[in-house]
mmCIF file of C-alpha atoms in Angstrom:
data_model
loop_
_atom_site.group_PDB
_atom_site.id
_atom_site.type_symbol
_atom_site.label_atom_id
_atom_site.label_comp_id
_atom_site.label_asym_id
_atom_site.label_seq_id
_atom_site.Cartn_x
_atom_site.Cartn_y
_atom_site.Cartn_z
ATOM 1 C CA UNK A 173 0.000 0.000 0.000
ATOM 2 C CA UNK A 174 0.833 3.782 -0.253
ATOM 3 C CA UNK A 175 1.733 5.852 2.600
ATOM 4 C CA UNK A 176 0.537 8.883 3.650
ATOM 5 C CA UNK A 177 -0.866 10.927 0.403
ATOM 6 C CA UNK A 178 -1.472 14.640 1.362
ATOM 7 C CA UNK A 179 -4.324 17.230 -0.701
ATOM 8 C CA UNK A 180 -5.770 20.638 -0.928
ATOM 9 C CA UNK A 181 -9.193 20.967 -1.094
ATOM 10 C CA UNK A 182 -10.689 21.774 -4.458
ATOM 11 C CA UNK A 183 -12.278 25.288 -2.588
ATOM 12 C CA UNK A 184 -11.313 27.905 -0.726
ATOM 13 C CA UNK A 185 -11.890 25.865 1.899
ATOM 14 C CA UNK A 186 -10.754 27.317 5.355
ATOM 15 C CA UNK A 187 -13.804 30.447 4.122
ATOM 16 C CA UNK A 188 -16.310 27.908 2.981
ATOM 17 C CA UNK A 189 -15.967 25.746 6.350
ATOM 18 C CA UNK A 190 -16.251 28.590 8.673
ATOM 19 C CA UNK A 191 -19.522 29.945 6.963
ATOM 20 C CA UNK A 192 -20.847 25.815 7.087
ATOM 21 C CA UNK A 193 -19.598 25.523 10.468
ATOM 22 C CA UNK A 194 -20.853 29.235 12.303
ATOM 23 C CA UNK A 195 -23.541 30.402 9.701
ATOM 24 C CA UNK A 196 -25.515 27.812 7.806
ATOM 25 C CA UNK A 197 -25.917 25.427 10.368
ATOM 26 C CA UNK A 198 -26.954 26.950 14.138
ATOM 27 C CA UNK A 199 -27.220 24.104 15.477
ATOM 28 C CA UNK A 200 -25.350 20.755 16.209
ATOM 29 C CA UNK A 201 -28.447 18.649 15.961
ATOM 30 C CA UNK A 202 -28.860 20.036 12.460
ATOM 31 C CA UNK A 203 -24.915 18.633 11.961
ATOM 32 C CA UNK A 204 -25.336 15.515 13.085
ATOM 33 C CA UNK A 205 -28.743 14.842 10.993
ATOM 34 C CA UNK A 206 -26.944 15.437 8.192
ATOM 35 C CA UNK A 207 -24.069 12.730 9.215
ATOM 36 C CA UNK A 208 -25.774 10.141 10.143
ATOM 37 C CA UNK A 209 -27.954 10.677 6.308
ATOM 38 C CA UNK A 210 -24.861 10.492 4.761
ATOM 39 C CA UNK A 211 -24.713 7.382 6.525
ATOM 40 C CA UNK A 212 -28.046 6.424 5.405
ATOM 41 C CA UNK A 213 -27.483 7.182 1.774
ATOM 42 C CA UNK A 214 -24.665 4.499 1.997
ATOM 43 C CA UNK A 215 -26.805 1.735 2.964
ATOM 44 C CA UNK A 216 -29.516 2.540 0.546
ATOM 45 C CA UNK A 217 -26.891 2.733 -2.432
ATOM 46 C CA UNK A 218 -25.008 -1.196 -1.273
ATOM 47 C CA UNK A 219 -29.234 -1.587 -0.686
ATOM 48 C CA UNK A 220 -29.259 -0.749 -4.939
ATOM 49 C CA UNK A 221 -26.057 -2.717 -5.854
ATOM 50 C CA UNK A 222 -27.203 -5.814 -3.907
ATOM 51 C CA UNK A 223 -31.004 -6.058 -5.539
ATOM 52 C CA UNK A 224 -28.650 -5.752 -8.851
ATOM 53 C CA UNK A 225 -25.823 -7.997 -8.273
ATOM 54 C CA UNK A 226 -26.251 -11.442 -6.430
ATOM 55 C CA UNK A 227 -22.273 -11.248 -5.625
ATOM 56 C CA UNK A 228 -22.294 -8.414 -3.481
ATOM 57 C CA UNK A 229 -25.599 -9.779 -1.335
ATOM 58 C CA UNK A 230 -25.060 -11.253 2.299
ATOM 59 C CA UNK A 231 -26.850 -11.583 5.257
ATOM 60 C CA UNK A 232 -25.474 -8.818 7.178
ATOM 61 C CA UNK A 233 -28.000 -5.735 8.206
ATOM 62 C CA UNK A 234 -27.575 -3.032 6.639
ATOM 63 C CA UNK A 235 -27.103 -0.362 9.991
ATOM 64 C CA UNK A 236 -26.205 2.587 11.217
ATOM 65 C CA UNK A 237 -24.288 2.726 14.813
ATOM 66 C CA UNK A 238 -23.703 5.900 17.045
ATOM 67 C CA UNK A 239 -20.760 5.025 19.441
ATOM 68 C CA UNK A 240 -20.008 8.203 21.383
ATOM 69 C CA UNK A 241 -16.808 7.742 23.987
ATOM 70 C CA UNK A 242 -16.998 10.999 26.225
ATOM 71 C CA UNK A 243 -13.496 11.019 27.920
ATOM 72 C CA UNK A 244 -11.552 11.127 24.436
ATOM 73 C CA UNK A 245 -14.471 13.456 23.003
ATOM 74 C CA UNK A 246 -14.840 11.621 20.113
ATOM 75 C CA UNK A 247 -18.510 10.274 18.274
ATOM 76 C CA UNK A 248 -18.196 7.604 15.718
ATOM 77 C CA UNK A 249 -20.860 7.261 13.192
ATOM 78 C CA UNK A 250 -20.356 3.508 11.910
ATOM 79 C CA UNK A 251 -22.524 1.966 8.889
ATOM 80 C CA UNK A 252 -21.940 -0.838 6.324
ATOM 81 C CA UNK A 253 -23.153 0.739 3.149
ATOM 82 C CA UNK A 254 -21.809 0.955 0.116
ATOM 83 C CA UNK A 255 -17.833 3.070 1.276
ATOM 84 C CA UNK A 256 -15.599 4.813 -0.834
ATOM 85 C CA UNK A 257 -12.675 4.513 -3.009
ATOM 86 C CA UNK A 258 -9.600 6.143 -2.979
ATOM 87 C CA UNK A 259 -10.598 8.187 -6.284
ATOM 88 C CA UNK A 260 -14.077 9.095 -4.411
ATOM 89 C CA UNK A 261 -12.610 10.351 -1.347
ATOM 90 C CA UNK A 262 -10.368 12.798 -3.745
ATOM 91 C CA UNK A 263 -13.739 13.629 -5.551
ATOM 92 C CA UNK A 264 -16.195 13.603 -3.285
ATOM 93 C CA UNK A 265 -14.610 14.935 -0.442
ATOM 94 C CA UNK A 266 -11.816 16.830 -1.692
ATOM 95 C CA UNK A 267 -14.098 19.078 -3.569
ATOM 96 C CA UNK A 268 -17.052 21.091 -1.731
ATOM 97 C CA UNK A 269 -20.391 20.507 -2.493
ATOM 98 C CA UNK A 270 -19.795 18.165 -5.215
ATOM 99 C CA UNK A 271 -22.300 15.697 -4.509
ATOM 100 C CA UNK A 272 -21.785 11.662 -4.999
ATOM 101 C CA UNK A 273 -25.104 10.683 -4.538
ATOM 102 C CA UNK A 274 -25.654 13.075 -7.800
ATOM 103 C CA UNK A 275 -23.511 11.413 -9.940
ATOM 104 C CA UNK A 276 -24.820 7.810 -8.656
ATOM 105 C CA UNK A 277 -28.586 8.897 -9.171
ATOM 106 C CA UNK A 278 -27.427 10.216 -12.839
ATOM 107 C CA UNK A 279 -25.496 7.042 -13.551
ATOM 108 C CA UNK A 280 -28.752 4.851 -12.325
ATOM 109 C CA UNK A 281 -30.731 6.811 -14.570
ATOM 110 C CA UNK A 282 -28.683 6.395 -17.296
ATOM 111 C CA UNK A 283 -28.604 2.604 -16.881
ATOM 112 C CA UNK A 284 -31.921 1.890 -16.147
ATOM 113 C CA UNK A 285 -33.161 4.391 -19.092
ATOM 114 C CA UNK A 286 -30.834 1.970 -21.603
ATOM 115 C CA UNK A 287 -32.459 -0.710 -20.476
ATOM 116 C CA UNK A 288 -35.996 0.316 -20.367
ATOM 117 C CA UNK A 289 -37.099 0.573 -17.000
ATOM 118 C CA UNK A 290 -38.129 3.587 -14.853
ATOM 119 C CA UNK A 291 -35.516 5.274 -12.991
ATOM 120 C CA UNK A 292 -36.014 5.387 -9.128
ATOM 121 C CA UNK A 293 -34.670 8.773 -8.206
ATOM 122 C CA UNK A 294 -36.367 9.128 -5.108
ATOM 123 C CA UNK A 295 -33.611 5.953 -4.006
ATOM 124 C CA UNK A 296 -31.091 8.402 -2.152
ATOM 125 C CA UNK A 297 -31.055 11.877 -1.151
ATOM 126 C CA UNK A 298 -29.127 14.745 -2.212
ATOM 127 C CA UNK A 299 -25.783 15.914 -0.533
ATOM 128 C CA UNK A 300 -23.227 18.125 -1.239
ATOM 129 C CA UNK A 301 -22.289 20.338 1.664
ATOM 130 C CA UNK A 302 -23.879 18.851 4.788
ATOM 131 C CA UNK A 303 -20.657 15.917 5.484
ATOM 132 C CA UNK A 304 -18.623 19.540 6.222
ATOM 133 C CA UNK A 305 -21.113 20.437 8.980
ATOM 134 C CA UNK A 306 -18.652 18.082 10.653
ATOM 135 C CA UNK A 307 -15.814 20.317 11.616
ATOM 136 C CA UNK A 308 -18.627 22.392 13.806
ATOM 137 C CA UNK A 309 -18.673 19.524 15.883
ATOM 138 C CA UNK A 310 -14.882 18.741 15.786
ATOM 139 C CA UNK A 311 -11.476 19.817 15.703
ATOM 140 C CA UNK A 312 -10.429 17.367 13.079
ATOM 141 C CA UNK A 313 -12.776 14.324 11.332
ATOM 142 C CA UNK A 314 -11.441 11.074 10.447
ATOM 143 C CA UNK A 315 -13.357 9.108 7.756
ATOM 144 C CA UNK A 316 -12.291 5.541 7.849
ATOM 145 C CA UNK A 317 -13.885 3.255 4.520
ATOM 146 C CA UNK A 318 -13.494 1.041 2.204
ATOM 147 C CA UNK A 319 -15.633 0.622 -1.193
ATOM 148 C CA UNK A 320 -17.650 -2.689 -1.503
ATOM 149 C CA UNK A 321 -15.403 -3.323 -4.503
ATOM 150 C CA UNK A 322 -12.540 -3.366 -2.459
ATOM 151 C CA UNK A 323 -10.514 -5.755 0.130
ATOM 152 C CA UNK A 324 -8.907 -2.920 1.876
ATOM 153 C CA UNK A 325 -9.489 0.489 2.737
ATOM 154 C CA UNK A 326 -8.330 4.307 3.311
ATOM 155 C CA UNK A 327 -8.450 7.019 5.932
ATOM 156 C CA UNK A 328 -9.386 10.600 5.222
ATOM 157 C CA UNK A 329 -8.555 12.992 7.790
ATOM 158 C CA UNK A 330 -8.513 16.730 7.852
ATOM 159 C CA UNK A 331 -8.713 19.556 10.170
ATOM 160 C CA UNK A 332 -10.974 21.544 8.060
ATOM 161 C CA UNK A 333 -7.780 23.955 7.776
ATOM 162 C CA UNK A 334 -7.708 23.404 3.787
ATOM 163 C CA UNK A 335 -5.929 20.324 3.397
ATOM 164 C CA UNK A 336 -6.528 16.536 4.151
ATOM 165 C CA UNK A 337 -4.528 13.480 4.287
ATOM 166 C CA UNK A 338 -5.168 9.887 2.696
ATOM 167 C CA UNK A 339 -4.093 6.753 3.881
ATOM 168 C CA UNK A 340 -4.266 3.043 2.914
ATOM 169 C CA UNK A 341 -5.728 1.159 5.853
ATOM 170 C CA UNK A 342 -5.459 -2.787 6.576
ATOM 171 C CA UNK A 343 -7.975 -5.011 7.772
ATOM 172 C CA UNK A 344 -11.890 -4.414 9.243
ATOM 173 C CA UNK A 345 -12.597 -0.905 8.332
#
């Protein structure tokens, strides 16, 4: 695996964070909503690819966890969707407000129009800022995946200061 790969956000980012973080949303409750439906757009999009592809199907619940440990301050938001790659992690959280879900609704559409059938774009919502209401809650976020294509995965971590990191991880992720 790689080590450590370091990026600038796509944004003037360090601006665009402190008007998310201070302006748009006044609340932490309104933060955290929008975390755990990132969460819950994951599951619905492995949800998609599993109806579609018999190899990716298992037994396992699709769920979202809240594990908060109060004495290091930290909350982890744990679900088993669909996770990212290394390339979406660059795209879709390297670059503000550029939305994944977007681009998976468009592909969908564009697959299921080829073939006929009625697109369901009601399947996920829309994101594009909201995952940055994060660094309201936190100092730094750490975003720990790995793509259901994949056998291992990658850390994302940033302070919200204009750059992030990228690292290959080993193992459960």
């Amino acid at each position: 695996m790689s080590d450590k790969q370091e990026f600038t956000f796509q944004t003037e980012i360090k601006q665009l964070l402190h008007i998310l973080s201070h302006s748009l949303y006044q609340n932490k409750e309104i933060a955290l909503r929008e975390l755990i439906s990132n969460a819950s757009d994951s599951l619905n999009k492995l949800r998609h690819i599993q109806l579609a592809g018999e190899q990716y199907r298992d037994e396992s619940p699709l769920q979202i966890s809240l594990e908060p440990d109060k004495e290091g301050s930290i909350l982890t938001i744990r679900d088993n969707g669909i996770g990212l790659s290394h390339e979406e992690l660059v795209q879709n959280l390297g670059t503000i407000a550029h939305s994944g879900s977007k681009e998976f609704i468009r592909n969908l559409a564009a697959t299921q129009e080829s073939s006929g059938d009625k697109p369901d774009l009601a399947l996920i919502g829309q994101f594009g800022v909201g995952f940055y209401s994060a660094f309201m809650l936190a100092e730094k976020v750490v975003v720990v995946t790995r793509s259901y294509k994949e056998t291992s995965g990658w850390r994302w971590e940033s302070d919200g200061s204009g750059q992030f990191t990228i690292t290959a991880v080993e193992g459960d992720v």
